[in-house]
Amino acid sequence: MNITKTLNKYLVSLSIALLITFFYTSILYSQELPIVTAIDIKGVKRIDASAIKSKLTQKIKETLSIDKTTEDIKAIYRMGYFDDVRVEIETFEGGVKVLYIVQEKPTIVKVEFQGNK
């Protein structure tokens, strides 16, 4: 089960890297690197989005960087609260919006013992 989670994280990271590479290829073809005009976090329920944003190296008004985005994904995973982290990049107000989509790990709601009373 642990190997499955590790493999899933690897596949997600790989697909994100391919998505970003595809996006960058189209941008590089036009000879313009996009400027990050917004950064947003989606999928958070218990964790404050500002706690995640404090871990990010990609900043608003900077040129979009694959290296920084990859490091940000790793930093969010290292927080230990998330099973899945994805990135979407969309055009936004003269630049691009970097959207980090996270899936929090489940919490234990109830512990029930069965057997000897």
PDB file of C-alpha atoms in Angstrom:
ATOM      1  CA  MET A   1       0.000   0.000   0.000  1.00  0.00           C
ATOM      2  CA  ASN A   2       2.858   2.386   0.814  1.00  0.00           C
ATOM      3  CA  ILE A   3       4.523   1.525  -2.506  1.00  0.00           C
ATOM      4  CA  THR A   4       1.266   2.384  -4.278  1.00  0.00           C
ATOM      5  CA  LYS A   5       1.159   5.829  -2.653  1.00  0.00           C
ATOM      6  CA  THR A   6       4.794   6.464  -3.555  1.00  0.00           C
ATOM      7  CA  LEU A   7       4.161   5.357  -7.128  1.00  0.00           C
ATOM      8  CA  ASN A   8       1.057   7.561  -7.327  1.00  0.00           C
ATOM      9  CA  LYS A   9       3.035  10.577  -6.102  1.00  0.00           C
ATOM     10  CA  TYR A  10       5.742   9.853  -8.652  1.00  0.00           C
ATOM     11  CA  LEU A  11       3.236   9.532 -11.495  1.00  0.00           C
ATOM     12  CA  VAL A  12       1.453  12.720 -10.445  1.00  0.00           C
ATOM     13  CA  SER A  13       4.741  14.621 -10.283  1.00  0.00           C
ATOM     14  CA  LEU A  14       5.763  13.249 -13.666  1.00  0.00           C
ATOM     15  CA  SER A  15       2.459  14.221 -15.265  1.00  0.00           C
ATOM     16  CA  ILE A  16       2.737  17.714 -13.784  1.00  0.00           C
ATOM     17  CA  ALA A  17       6.242  18.064 -15.146  1.00  0.00           C
ATOM     18  CA  LEU A  18       5.058  16.976 -18.589  1.00  0.00           C
ATOM     19  CA  LEU A  19       2.130  19.400 -18.452  1.00  0.00           C
ATOM     20  CA  ILE A  20       4.393  22.282 -17.476  1.00  0.00           C
ATOM     21  CA  THR A  21       6.914  21.295 -20.159  1.00  0.00           C
ATOM     22  CA  PHE A  22       4.154  21.268 -22.778  1.00  0.00           C
ATOM     23  CA  PHE A  23       2.972  24.680 -21.587  1.00  0.00           C
ATOM     24  CA  TYR A  24       6.511  26.068 -21.655  1.00  0.00           C
ATOM     25  CA  THR A  25       7.141  24.730 -25.156  1.00  0.00           C
ATOM     26  CA  SER A  26       4.230  26.722 -26.524  1.00  0.00           C
ATOM     27  CA  ILE A  27       5.353  29.828 -24.623  1.00  0.00           C
ATOM     28  CA  LEU A  28       8.984  29.489 -25.711  1.00  0.00           C
ATOM     29  CA  TYR A  29       7.863  29.131 -29.304  1.00  0.00           C
ATOM     30  CA  SER A  30       6.376  32.615 -29.052  1.00  0.00           C
ATOM     31  CA  GLN A  31       9.657  33.873 -27.469  1.00  0.00           C
ATOM     32  CA  GLU A  32       7.881  35.308 -24.425  1.00  0.00           C
ATOM     33  CA  LEU A  33       8.110  33.876 -20.942  1.00  0.00           C
ATOM     34  CA  PRO A  34       4.929  34.495 -18.958  1.00  0.00           C
ATOM     35  CA  ILE A  35       4.821  36.557 -15.798  1.00  0.00           C
ATOM     36  CA  VAL A  36       3.001  35.094 -12.807  1.00  0.00           C
ATOM     37  CA  THR A  37       0.111  37.452 -12.033  1.00  0.00           C
ATOM     38  CA  ALA A  38      -1.646  35.254  -9.452  1.00  0.00           C
ATOM     39  CA  ILE A  39      -1.038  32.225  -7.256  1.00  0.00           C
ATOM     40  CA  ASP A  40      -3.955  30.318  -5.759  1.00  0.00           C
ATOM     41  CA  ILE A  41      -4.437  27.211  -3.618  1.00  0.00           C
ATOM     42  CA  LYS A  42      -7.490  24.951  -4.007  1.00  0.00           C
ATOM     43  CA  GLY A  43      -8.607  21.872  -2.130  1.00  0.00           C
ATOM     44  CA  VAL A  44      -7.593  22.929   1.372  1.00  0.00           C
ATOM     45  CA  LYS A  45     -10.037  22.187   4.171  1.00  0.00           C
ATOM     46  CA  ARG A  46      -8.145  22.061   7.466  1.00  0.00           C
ATOM     47  CA  ILE A  47      -4.803  23.606   6.484  1.00  0.00           C
ATOM     48  CA  ASP A  48      -4.636  27.371   6.007  1.00  0.00           C
ATOM     49  CA  ALA A  49      -3.783  28.355   2.415  1.00  0.00           C
ATOM     50  CA  SER A  50      -1.357  30.994   3.715  1.00  0.00           C
ATOM     51  CA  ALA A  51       0.688  28.212   5.367  1.00  0.00           C
ATOM     52  CA  ILE A  52       1.097  26.615   1.946  1.00  0.00           C
ATOM     53  CA  LYS A  53       1.856  29.918   0.222  1.00  0.00           C
ATOM     54  CA  SER A  54       4.624  30.602   2.745  1.00  0.00           C
ATOM     55  CA  LYS A  55       6.442  27.488   1.426  1.00  0.00           C
ATOM     56  CA  LEU A  56       6.324  28.580  -2.239  1.00  0.00           C
ATOM     57  CA  THR A  57       9.391  29.888  -4.054  1.00  0.00           C
ATOM     58  CA  GLN A  58       7.450  30.995  -7.155  1.00  0.00           C
ATOM     59  CA  LYS A  59       6.306  34.574  -6.561  1.00  0.00           C
ATOM     60  CA  ILE A  60       3.868  36.957  -8.201  1.00  0.00           C
ATOM     61  CA  LYS A  61       5.445  39.368 -10.734  1.00  0.00           C
ATOM     62  CA  GLU A  62       8.247  36.881 -11.470  1.00  0.00           C
ATOM     63  CA  THR A  63       8.748  34.925 -14.681  1.00  0.00           C
ATOM     64  CA  LEU A  64       7.163  31.480 -14.457  1.00  0.00           C
ATOM     65  CA  SER A  65       9.846  28.924 -13.599  1.00  0.00           C
ATOM     66  CA  ILE A  66       9.581  25.149 -14.020  1.00  0.00           C
ATOM     67  CA  ASP A  67      12.305  24.659 -11.418  1.00  0.00           C
ATOM     68  CA  LYS A  68      10.526  26.786  -8.827  1.00  0.00           C
ATOM     69  CA  THR A  69       7.178  25.135  -9.520  1.00  0.00           C
ATOM     70  CA  THR A  70       8.729  21.677  -9.150  1.00  0.00           C
ATOM     71  CA  GLU A  71      10.378  22.705  -5.871  1.00  0.00           C
ATOM     72  CA  ASP A  72       7.055  24.108  -4.667  1.00  0.00           C
ATOM     73  CA  ILE A  73       5.326  20.775  -5.309  1.00  0.00           C
ATOM     74  CA  LYS A  74       8.021  19.000  -3.298  1.00  0.00           C
ATOM     75  CA  ALA A  75       7.759  21.561  -0.477  1.00  0.00           C
ATOM     76  CA  ILE A  76       3.990  21.090  -0.262  1.00  0.00           C
ATOM     77  CA  TYR A  77       4.426  17.290  -0.102  1.00  0.00           C
ATOM     78  CA  ARG A  78       7.077  17.702   2.618  1.00  0.00           C
ATOM     79  CA  MET A  79       4.522  19.468   4.801  1.00  0.00           C
ATOM     80  CA  GLY A  80       3.063  15.984   5.320  1.00  0.00           C
ATOM     81  CA  TYR A  81      -0.617  16.962   5.099  1.00  0.00           C
ATOM     82  CA  PHE A  82      -1.349  16.058   1.483  1.00  0.00           C
ATOM     83  CA  ASP A  83      -1.863  12.890  -0.560  1.00  0.00           C
ATOM     84  CA  ASP A  84      -1.900  14.674  -3.901  1.00  0.00           C
ATOM     85  CA  VAL A  85      -0.575  17.966  -5.279  1.00  0.00           C
ATOM     86  CA  ARG A  86      -1.270  19.133  -8.832  1.00  0.00           C
ATOM     87  CA  VAL A  87      -0.501  22.350 -10.672  1.00  0.00           C
ATOM     88  CA  GLU A  88      -2.562  24.061 -13.331  1.00  0.00           C
ATOM     89  CA  ILE A  89      -1.387  27.108 -15.224  1.00  0.00           C
ATOM     90  CA  GLU A  90      -3.914  29.352 -16.914  1.00  0.00           C
ATOM     91  CA  THR A  91      -3.793  32.753 -18.571  1.00  0.00           C
ATOM     92  CA  PHE A  92      -4.816  35.504 -16.182  1.00  0.00           C
ATOM     93  CA  GLU A  93      -4.757  39.311 -16.378  1.00  0.00           C
ATOM     94  CA  GLY A  94      -1.855  39.745 -18.787  1.00  0.00           C
ATOM     95  CA  GLY A  95       0.159  36.820 -17.443  1.00  0.00           C
ATOM     96  CA  VAL A  96      -0.513  33.429 -15.909  1.00  0.00           C
ATOM     97  CA  LYS A  97      -2.153  32.130 -12.761  1.00  0.00           C
ATOM     98  CA  VAL A  98      -0.401  29.244 -11.004  1.00  0.00           C
ATOM     99  CA  LEU A  99      -3.026  27.092  -9.314  1.00  0.00           C
ATOM    100  CA  TYR A 100      -1.890  24.483  -6.791  1.00  0.00           C
ATOM    101  CA  ILE A 101      -4.609  21.868  -6.284  1.00  0.00           C
ATOM    102  CA  VAL A 102      -4.103  19.775  -3.166  1.00  0.00           C
ATOM    103  CA  GLN A 103      -5.857  16.788  -1.651  1.00  0.00           C
ATOM    104  CA  GLU A 104      -5.504  16.580   2.107  1.00  0.00           C
ATOM    105  CA  LYS A 105      -4.808  13.288   3.841  1.00  0.00           C
ATOM    106  CA  PRO A 106      -7.865  11.912   5.619  1.00  0.00           C
ATOM    107  CA  THR A 107      -8.292  12.492   9.336  1.00  0.00           C
ATOM    108  CA  ILE A 108      -9.278   9.893  11.872  1.00  0.00           C
ATOM    109  CA  VAL A 109     -12.872  10.596  12.802  1.00  0.00           C
ATOM    110  CA  LYS A 110     -13.596   7.637  15.025  1.00  0.00           C
ATOM    111  CA  VAL A 111     -11.620   4.850  16.707  1.00  0.00           C
ATOM    112  CA  GLU A 112     -13.591   1.778  17.641  1.00  0.00           C
ATOM    113  CA  PHE A 113     -12.253  -1.216  19.575  1.00  0.00           C
ATOM    114  CA  GLN A 114     -13.864  -4.617  19.199  1.00  0.00           C
ATOM    115  CA  GLY A 115     -13.258  -7.661  21.319  1.00  0.00           C
ATOM    116  CA  ASN A 116     -12.849  -7.960  25.093  1.00  0.00           C
ATOM    117  CA  LYS A 117     -14.871  -5.438  27.042  1.00  0.00           C
TER     118      LYS A 117
END
